[in-house]
PDB file of C-alpha atoms in Angstrom:
ATOM      1  CA  MET A   1      21.106  10.478 -41.924  1.00  0.00           C
ATOM      2  CA  ILE A   2      23.457  10.190 -38.950  1.00  0.00           C
ATOM      3  CA  THR A   3      26.785   9.232 -39.993  1.00  0.00           C
ATOM      4  CA  ARG A   4      28.845  10.735 -36.968  1.00  0.00           C
ATOM      5  CA  TRP A   5      28.439  11.234 -33.677  1.00  0.00           C
ATOM      6  CA  ILE A   6      29.962  11.091 -30.027  1.00  0.00           C
ATOM      7  CA  HIS A   7      29.382   8.192 -27.146  1.00  0.00           C
ATOM      8  CA  LEU A   8      29.130   9.243 -23.398  1.00  0.00           C
ATOM      9  CA  GLU A   9      31.506   7.178 -21.043  1.00  0.00           C
ATOM     10  CA  GLU A  10      30.011   5.376 -18.126  1.00  0.00           C
ATOM     11  CA  LEU A  11      31.704   5.292 -15.597  1.00  0.00           C
ATOM     12  CA  GLY A  12      29.279   3.162 -13.424  1.00  0.00           C
ATOM     13  CA  GLY A  13      28.371   4.035  -9.759  1.00  0.00           C
ATOM     14  CA  ASP A  14      25.934   1.299  -8.290  1.00  0.00           C
ATOM     15  CA  PRO A  15      27.797  -1.740  -7.483  1.00  0.00           C
ATOM     16  CA  TRP A  16      24.196  -4.063  -6.857  1.00  0.00           C
ATOM     17  CA  ILE A  17      24.800  -5.589  -9.505  1.00  0.00           C
ATOM     18  CA  LEU A  18      27.974  -6.860  -9.177  1.00  0.00           C
ATOM     19  CA  PRO A  19      28.860  -9.276  -6.521  1.00  0.00           C
ATOM     20  CA  ILE A  20      25.395 -11.260  -7.810  1.00  0.00           C
ATOM     21  CA  TYR A  21      27.571 -11.674 -11.228  1.00  0.00           C
ATOM     22  CA  ALA A  22      30.365 -12.826  -9.139  1.00  0.00           C
ATOM     23  CA  ALA A  23      28.104 -15.524  -7.945  1.00  0.00           C
ATOM     24  CA  VAL A  24      26.729 -16.649 -11.259  1.00  0.00           C
ATOM     25  CA  ASN A  25      30.292 -16.629 -12.788  1.00  0.00           C
ATOM     26  CA  PHE A  26      31.657 -18.684 -10.052  1.00  0.00           C
ATOM     27  CA  ALA A  27      28.559 -21.147 -10.146  1.00  0.00           C
ATOM     28  CA  VAL A  28      29.732 -21.249 -14.569  1.00  0.00           C
ATOM     29  CA  ALA A  29      32.961 -22.006 -13.592  1.00  0.00           C
ATOM     30  CA  GLN A  30      32.283 -24.706 -11.310  1.00  0.00           C
ATOM     31  CA  GLY A  31      29.918 -26.387 -14.243  1.00  0.00           C
ATOM     32  CA  ARG A  32      26.454 -26.046 -11.658  1.00  0.00           C
ATOM     33  CA  HIS A  33      25.237 -22.952 -14.063  1.00  0.00           C
ATOM     34  CA  GLN A  34      25.137 -22.252 -17.940  1.00  0.00           C
ATOM     35  CA  ARG A  35      26.351 -19.037 -18.532  1.00  0.00           C
ATOM     36  CA  LEU A  36      23.725 -16.366 -18.453  1.00  0.00           C
ATOM     37  CA  PRO A  37      22.034 -15.307 -21.819  1.00  0.00           C
ATOM     38  CA  ALA A  38      23.096 -11.870 -23.582  1.00  0.00           C
ATOM     39  CA  THR A  39      19.624 -10.773 -22.748  1.00  0.00           C
ATOM     40  CA  THR A  40      19.815 -10.882 -18.993  1.00  0.00           C
ATOM     41  CA  TYR A  41      23.394  -9.238 -19.104  1.00  0.00           C
ATOM     42  CA  SER A  42      21.824  -6.181 -21.241  1.00  0.00           C
ATOM     43  CA  LEU A  43      18.621  -6.111 -18.685  1.00  0.00           C
ATOM     44  CA  GLY A  44      21.530  -6.051 -15.924  1.00  0.00           C
ATOM     45  CA  LEU A  45      22.742  -3.065 -17.361  1.00  0.00           C
ATOM     46  CA  HIS A  46      19.939  -1.111 -17.617  1.00  0.00           C
ATOM     47  CA  VAL A  47      19.140  -2.229 -13.916  1.00  0.00           C
ATOM     48  CA  ALA A  48      22.725  -0.488 -13.431  1.00  0.00           C
ATOM     49  CA  THR A  49      22.093   2.436 -14.582  1.00  0.00           C
ATOM     50  CA  ARG A  50      18.761   2.961 -13.229  1.00  0.00           C
ATOM     51  CA  LEU A  51      20.902   2.251 -10.148  1.00  0.00           C
ATOM     52  CA  ASN A  52      23.398   5.198 -11.011  1.00  0.00           C
ATOM     53  CA  LEU A  53      20.542   7.434 -11.815  1.00  0.00           C
ATOM     54  CA  LEU A  54      18.572   7.579  -8.721  1.00  0.00           C
ATOM     55  CA  PRO A  55      21.256   9.402  -6.223  1.00  0.00           C
ATOM     56  CA  HIS A  56      21.097  12.171  -8.743  1.00  0.00           C
ATOM     57  CA  VAL A  57      17.478  12.588  -8.749  1.00  0.00           C
ATOM     58  CA  VAL A  58      17.493  12.188  -5.096  1.00  0.00           C
ATOM     59  CA  ALA A  59      19.920  14.964  -4.524  1.00  0.00           C
ATOM     60  CA  ARG A  60      18.058  17.346  -7.057  1.00  0.00           C
ATOM     61  CA  LEU A  61      15.178  16.571  -4.709  1.00  0.00           C
ATOM     62  CA  THR A  62      16.586  17.221  -1.715  1.00  0.00           C
ATOM     63  CA  GLU A  63      18.315  20.959  -3.470  1.00  0.00           C
ATOM     64  CA  SER A  64      14.653  21.974  -4.502  1.00  0.00           C
ATOM     65  CA  CYS A  65      13.020  21.264  -0.691  1.00  0.00           C
ATOM     66  CA  LEU A  66      15.931  23.284   0.578  1.00  0.00           C
ATOM     67  CA  SER A  67      15.804  25.886  -2.012  1.00  0.00           C
ATOM     68  CA  VAL A  68      11.933  26.422  -1.284  1.00  0.00           C
ATOM     69  CA  TYR A  69      12.646  26.290   2.868  1.00  0.00           C
ATOM     70  CA  GLU A  70      14.779  28.863   2.218  1.00  0.00           C
ATOM     71  CA  LYS A  71      12.534  31.633   0.278  1.00  0.00           C
ATOM     72  CA  ILE A  72       9.897  30.936   2.801  1.00  0.00           C
ATOM     73  CA  LYS A  73      11.915  32.395   5.620  1.00  0.00           C
ATOM     74  CA  ALA A  74      10.420  36.068   4.453  1.00  0.00           C
ATOM     75  CA  HIS A  75       6.919  34.821   4.856  1.00  0.00           C
ATOM     76  CA  ASP A  76       4.776  37.101   7.495  1.00  0.00           C
ATOM     77  CA  GLU A  77       2.119  36.065  10.060  1.00  0.00           C
ATOM     78  CA  GLY A  78      -0.762  36.495   7.200  1.00  0.00           C
ATOM     79  CA  HIS A  79       0.591  33.675   5.035  1.00  0.00           C
ATOM     80  CA  VAL A  80       0.157  31.163   7.641  1.00  0.00           C
ATOM     81  CA  PHE A  81      -2.796  28.503   7.487  1.00  0.00           C
ATOM     82  CA  SER A  82      -3.940  27.081  10.733  1.00  0.00           C
ATOM     83  CA  ALA A  83      -7.049  25.544  11.758  1.00  0.00           C
ATOM     84  CA  GLY A  84     -10.044  27.690  11.638  1.00  0.00           C
ATOM     85  CA  LYS A  85      -7.658  30.443   9.614  1.00  0.00           C
ATOM     86  CA  ASN A  86      -6.799  31.232   6.487  1.00  0.00           C
ATOM     87  CA  GLY A  87      -3.826  32.944   5.372  1.00  0.00           C
ATOM     88  CA  TYR A  88      -3.284  33.791   1.320  1.00  0.00           C
ATOM     89  CA  ALA A  89      -0.307  32.001  -0.624  1.00  0.00           C
ATOM     90  CA  PHE A  90       3.082  32.957  -0.635  1.00  0.00           C
ATOM     91  CA  ARG A  91       4.260  34.093  -3.938  1.00  0.00           C
ATOM     92  CA  LEU A  92       7.086  31.688  -4.821  1.00  0.00           C
ATOM     93  CA  ASP A  93       9.387  32.210  -8.400  1.00  0.00           C
ATOM     94  CA  PRO A  94       7.475  29.888 -10.110  1.00  0.00           C
ATOM     95  CA  THR A  95      11.008  27.903 -11.643  1.00  0.00           C
ATOM     96  CA  ILE A  96      11.903  26.707  -8.527  1.00  0.00           C
ATOM     97  CA  LYS A  97       8.067  25.728  -7.240  1.00  0.00           C
ATOM     98  CA  TYR A  98       7.544  23.911 -10.595  1.00  0.00           C
ATOM     99  CA  LEU A  99      11.121  22.226 -10.818  1.00  0.00           C
ATOM    100  CA  LEU A 100      10.383  20.860  -7.062  1.00  0.00           C
ATOM    101  CA  ILE A 101       7.021  19.526  -8.287  1.00  0.00           C
ATOM    102  CA  ALA A 102       8.990  18.098 -11.618  1.00  0.00           C
ATOM    103  CA  ASP A 103      11.114  16.868  -8.684  1.00  0.00           C
ATOM    104  CA  VAL A 104       9.070  15.008  -6.514  1.00  0.00           C
ATOM    105  CA  ASN A 105       7.447  13.550 -10.026  1.00  0.00           C
ATOM    106  CA  SER A 106      10.626  12.153 -11.261  1.00  0.00           C
ATOM    107  CA  PHE A 107      11.696  10.167  -7.822  1.00  0.00           C
ATOM    108  CA  LEU A 108       8.299   8.794  -7.569  1.00  0.00           C
ATOM    109  CA  PHE A 109       8.693   7.393 -11.623  1.00  0.00           C
ATOM    110  CA  GLU A 110      12.032   6.352 -11.370  1.00  0.00           C
ATOM    111  CA  VAL A 111      11.966   4.768  -8.135  1.00  0.00           C
ATOM    112  CA  ASN A 112       9.261   2.659  -9.407  1.00  0.00           C
ATOM    113  CA  ALA A 113      10.512   2.162 -12.883  1.00  0.00           C
ATOM    114  CA  CYS A 114      13.880   0.773 -10.883  1.00  0.00           C
ATOM    115  CA  ALA A 115      12.113  -1.111  -9.022  1.00  0.00           C
ATOM    116  CA  GLU A 116      10.111  -2.600 -12.310  1.00  0.00           C
ATOM    117  CA  LEU A 117      13.149  -3.531 -13.909  1.00  0.00           C
ATOM    118  CA  ILE A 118      14.757  -5.115 -11.022  1.00  0.00           C
ATOM    119  CA  THR A 119      11.901  -7.471 -10.987  1.00  0.00           C
ATOM    120  CA  GLU A 120      12.357  -8.403 -14.249  1.00  0.00           C
ATOM    121  CA  PHE A 121      15.896  -9.135 -13.827  1.00  0.00           C
ATOM    122  CA  ALA A 122      15.339 -11.506 -10.650  1.00  0.00           C
ATOM    123  CA  GLN A 123      12.614 -13.221 -12.992  1.00  0.00           C
ATOM    124  CA  ALA A 124      15.092 -13.449 -15.678  1.00  0.00           C
ATOM    125  CA  LEU A 125      17.946 -14.789 -12.877  1.00  0.00           C
ATOM    126  CA  TYR A 126      15.061 -17.279 -11.444  1.00  0.00           C
ATOM    127  CA  GLY A 127      14.048 -18.656 -14.409  1.00  0.00           C
ATOM    128  CA  HIS A 128      17.557 -19.202 -15.336  1.00  0.00           C
ATOM    129  CA  VAL A 129      18.278 -21.829 -12.505  1.00  0.00           C
ATOM    130  CA  GLY A 130      14.843 -23.190 -12.507  1.00  0.00           C
ATOM    131  CA  ARG A 131      12.505 -21.525  -9.806  1.00  0.00           C
ATOM    132  CA  PRO A 132       9.383 -20.426 -10.256  1.00  0.00           C
ATOM    133  CA  SER A 133       9.800 -16.963 -12.111  1.00  0.00           C
ATOM    134  CA  ASP A 134       6.429 -15.453 -11.935  1.00  0.00           C
ATOM    135  CA  LYS A 135       6.412 -12.084  -9.734  1.00  0.00           C
ATOM    136  CA  GLU A 136       4.271 -13.255  -7.322  1.00  0.00           C
ATOM    137  CA  SER A 137       6.869 -16.397  -6.493  1.00  0.00           C
ATOM    138  CA  ILE A 138       9.752 -13.283  -5.613  1.00  0.00           C
ATOM    139  CA  LEU A 139       7.201 -11.212  -3.857  1.00  0.00           C
ATOM    140  CA  LYS A 140       6.630 -13.908  -1.615  1.00  0.00           C
ATOM    141  CA  ASP A 141      10.689 -14.578  -1.270  1.00  0.00           C
ATOM    142  CA  ILE A 142      10.825 -10.956  -0.772  1.00  0.00           C
ATOM    143  CA  LYS A 143       7.964 -11.222   1.998  1.00  0.00           C
ATOM    144  CA  GLY A 144       9.878 -13.759   3.769  1.00  0.00           C
ATOM    145  CA  ALA A 145      12.855 -12.206   3.707  1.00  0.00           C
ATOM    146  CA  TYR A 146      11.003  -8.816   5.058  1.00  0.00           C
ATOM    147  CA  LYS A 147       9.803 -10.747   8.199  1.00  0.00           C
ATOM    148  CA  HIS A 148      13.340 -12.835   9.167  1.00  0.00           C
ATOM    149  CA  ALA A 149      15.073  -9.311   8.951  1.00  0.00           C
ATOM    150  CA  GLY A 150      12.207  -7.507  10.858  1.00  0.00           C
ATOM    151  CA  LEU A 151      11.704  -4.995   7.751  1.00  0.00           C
ATOM    152  CA  SER A 152       8.232  -2.769   7.067  1.00  0.00           C
ATOM    153  CA  PRO A 153       7.109  -3.096   3.377  1.00  0.00           C
ATOM    154  CA  ARG A 154       4.551  -0.443   3.716  1.00  0.00           C
ATOM    155  CA  TRP A 155       6.920   1.710   1.852  1.00  0.00           C
ATOM    156  CA  PHE A 156       6.333  -0.664  -1.604  1.00  0.00           C
ATOM    157  CA  ALA A 157       2.401   0.687  -1.252  1.00  0.00           C
ATOM    158  CA  LEU A 158       3.481   4.335  -0.435  1.00  0.00           C
ATOM    159  CA  LEU A 159       5.386   4.238  -3.607  1.00  0.00           C
ATOM    160  CA  ASP A 160       2.531   2.408  -5.906  1.00  0.00           C
ATOM    161  CA  ALA A 161      -0.199   4.526  -4.563  1.00  0.00           C
ATOM    162  CA  ASN A 162       1.987   7.713  -5.345  1.00  0.00           C
ATOM    163  CA  ARG A 163       3.248   6.894  -8.261  1.00  0.00           C
ATOM    164  CA  ASN A 164      -0.169   6.036  -9.876  1.00  0.00           C
ATOM    165  CA  PHE A 165      -1.901   9.158  -8.666  1.00  0.00           C
ATOM    166  CA  ILE A 166       1.150  11.104 -10.859  1.00  0.00           C
ATOM    167  CA  ALA A 167       1.376   9.041 -13.699  1.00  0.00           C
ATOM    168  CA  HIS A 168      -2.545   8.837 -13.781  1.00  0.00           C
ATOM    169  CA  ASN A 169      -5.013  10.648 -11.840  1.00  0.00           C
ATOM    170  CA  GLY A 170      -2.988  14.120 -11.434  1.00  0.00           C
ATOM    171  CA  THR A 171      -0.756  16.451 -10.628  1.00  0.00           C
ATOM    172  CA  PRO A 172       0.645  17.592  -7.101  1.00  0.00           C
ATOM    173  CA  TYR A 173       0.481  21.078  -5.771  1.00  0.00           C
ATOM    174  CA  ILE A 174       3.034  22.067  -2.599  1.00  0.00           C
ATOM    175  CA  ALA A 175       2.902  23.518   0.742  1.00  0.00           C
ATOM    176  CA  VAL A 176       5.103  23.848   3.408  1.00  0.00           C
ATOM    177  CA  ASP A 177       4.628  22.468   7.097  1.00  0.00           C
ATOM    178  CA  ILE A 178       5.732  24.908   9.148  1.00  0.00           C
ATOM    179  CA  SER A 179       4.475  23.281  12.825  1.00  0.00           C
ATOM    180  CA  SER A 180       7.902  23.176  13.586  1.00  0.00           C
ATOM    181  CA  PRO A 181       9.187  26.668  12.343  1.00  0.00           C
ATOM    182  CA  ASP A 182      13.576  25.565  12.728  1.00  0.00           C
ATOM    183  CA  SER A 183      12.865  22.522  10.517  1.00  0.00           C
ATOM    184  CA  PRO A 184      10.136  23.037   7.473  1.00  0.00           C
ATOM    185  CA  THR A 185       8.930  20.064   5.678  1.00  0.00           C
ATOM    186  CA  LEU A 186       7.680  19.656   2.302  1.00  0.00           C
ATOM    187  CA  LEU A 187       3.723  18.536   2.067  1.00  0.00           C
ATOM    188  CA  VAL A 188       2.744  17.542  -1.447  1.00  0.00           C
ATOM    189  CA  MET A 189      -1.030  17.874  -1.701  1.00  0.00           C
ATOM    190  CA  LYS A 190      -2.994  15.460  -4.008  1.00  0.00           C
ATOM    191  CA  ASP A 191      -6.052  18.493  -4.011  1.00  0.00           C
ATOM    192  CA  ASN A 192      -6.881  21.744  -2.856  1.00  0.00           C
ATOM    193  CA  VAL A 193      -6.434  20.610   0.875  1.00  0.00           C
ATOM    194  CA  VAL A 194      -7.569  22.815   3.319  1.00  0.00           C
ATOM    195  CA  ASN A 195      -6.616  20.477   6.501  1.00  0.00           C
ATOM    196  CA  PHE A 196      -4.126  17.637   6.874  1.00  0.00           C
ATOM    197  CA  ASP A 197      -5.810  15.279   8.678  1.00  0.00           C
ATOM    198  CA  ASN A 198      -6.412  12.507   6.084  1.00  0.00           C
ATOM    199  CA  PRO A 199      -2.886  11.131   4.977  1.00  0.00           C
ATOM    200  CA  ASN A 200      -4.710   9.596   1.935  1.00  0.00           C
ATOM    201  CA  THR A 201      -4.625  13.668   0.160  1.00  0.00           C
ATOM    202  CA  PHE A 202      -0.931  14.128   0.923  1.00  0.00           C
ATOM    203  CA  ILE A 203       2.734  13.347   0.685  1.00  0.00           C
ATOM    204  CA  SER A 204       4.879  14.138   3.127  1.00  0.00           C
ATOM    205  CA  ILE A 205       8.559  14.312   2.798  1.00  0.00           C
ATOM    206  CA  ALA A 206       8.547  11.709   5.289  1.00  0.00           C
ATOM    207  CA  ASP A 207       6.796   9.292   2.655  1.00  0.00           C
ATOM    208  CA  LEU A 208       9.456   9.970   0.282  1.00  0.00           C
ATOM    209  CA  GLN A 209      11.777   9.088   2.661  1.00  0.00           C
ATOM    210  CA  MET A 210      10.205   6.333   3.592  1.00  0.00           C
ATOM    211  CA  ILE A 211      10.135   4.888  -0.018  1.00  0.00           C
ATOM    212  CA  SER A 212      13.749   5.752  -0.529  1.00  0.00           C
ATOM    213  CA  THR A 213      15.134   3.972   2.404  1.00  0.00           C
ATOM    214  CA  GLY A 214      12.277   0.773   1.716  1.00  0.00           C
ATOM    215  CA  PHE A 215      13.847   0.662  -1.695  1.00  0.00           C
ATOM    216  CA  THR A 216      17.221   0.294  -0.548  1.00  0.00           C
ATOM    217  CA  GLN A 217      16.883  -2.158   1.810  1.00  0.00           C
ATOM    218  CA  THR A 218      14.513  -4.417  -0.535  1.00  0.00           C
ATOM    219  CA  ASN A 219      17.695  -4.157  -2.772  1.00  0.00           C
ATOM    220  CA  VAL A 220      19.862  -5.212  -0.314  1.00  0.00           C
ATOM    221  CA  LEU A 221      17.284  -8.346   0.925  1.00  0.00           C
ATOM    222  CA  LEU A 222      16.485  -9.320  -3.180  1.00  0.00           C
ATOM    223  CA  GLN A 223      20.710  -9.157  -4.122  1.00  0.00           C
ATOM    224  CA  ASN A 224      21.224 -11.888  -1.026  1.00  0.00           C
ATOM    225  CA  LEU A 225      18.127 -13.924  -2.670  1.00  0.00           C
ATOM    226  CA  LEU A 226      19.964 -13.743  -6.067  1.00  0.00           C
ATOM    227  CA  ILE A 227      22.980 -14.237  -4.846  1.00  0.00           C
ATOM    228  CA  ASP A 228      21.841 -17.554  -3.031  1.00  0.00           C
ATOM    229  CA  LEU A 229      20.041 -18.894  -5.862  1.00  0.00           C
ATOM    230  CA  PHE A 230      23.762 -19.878  -7.469  1.00  0.00           C
ATOM    231  CA  ARG A 231      25.153 -21.015  -4.166  1.00  0.00           C
TER     232      ARG A 231
END
């Protein structure tokens, strides 16, 4: 039986939800809308916690990449693969390698989980003001905001496909692109890739950066949409 315990202080971090709550509270004070139900505030707390988590996931992934880049400086020409030439695999400390794989998996999982939670929160707010609250209606509004802002939603397809792969279909392998020796970049392979002509067989660090940037941009657009619900 649990009779004594310690809670850990939550200091907050990402302020994404605060302007939305400010708009809600102002509308309630003016009598234009009812106060949000407790379940919606609870959902908002989960969203805030997920958003606070993500910068730490990104920082760990960045640190893991840098650790690998530093270690492979010790490679020799025999380790290098190229078109028509096989090298031999570089031996890397398994802890460094598997932490990097875990950080890639964590990044894809956490961004996807946060995006889904934010969508659920948006559905609750849409429903609260009497707007169609199915996911398709909200995505339609977001796509309209993308078009108006001149942004590409391609990040979401990248996230969806690659998160589904690591969740249901396989485990990634790691390689490093040294085409520019002074700027090594991570390659996350979905199979034993012998060339990198097919972008569907691997994820690049540029793809992960696109997902991160796209997620942040979408949150800005959605925040504005949710604030406008209460104006």
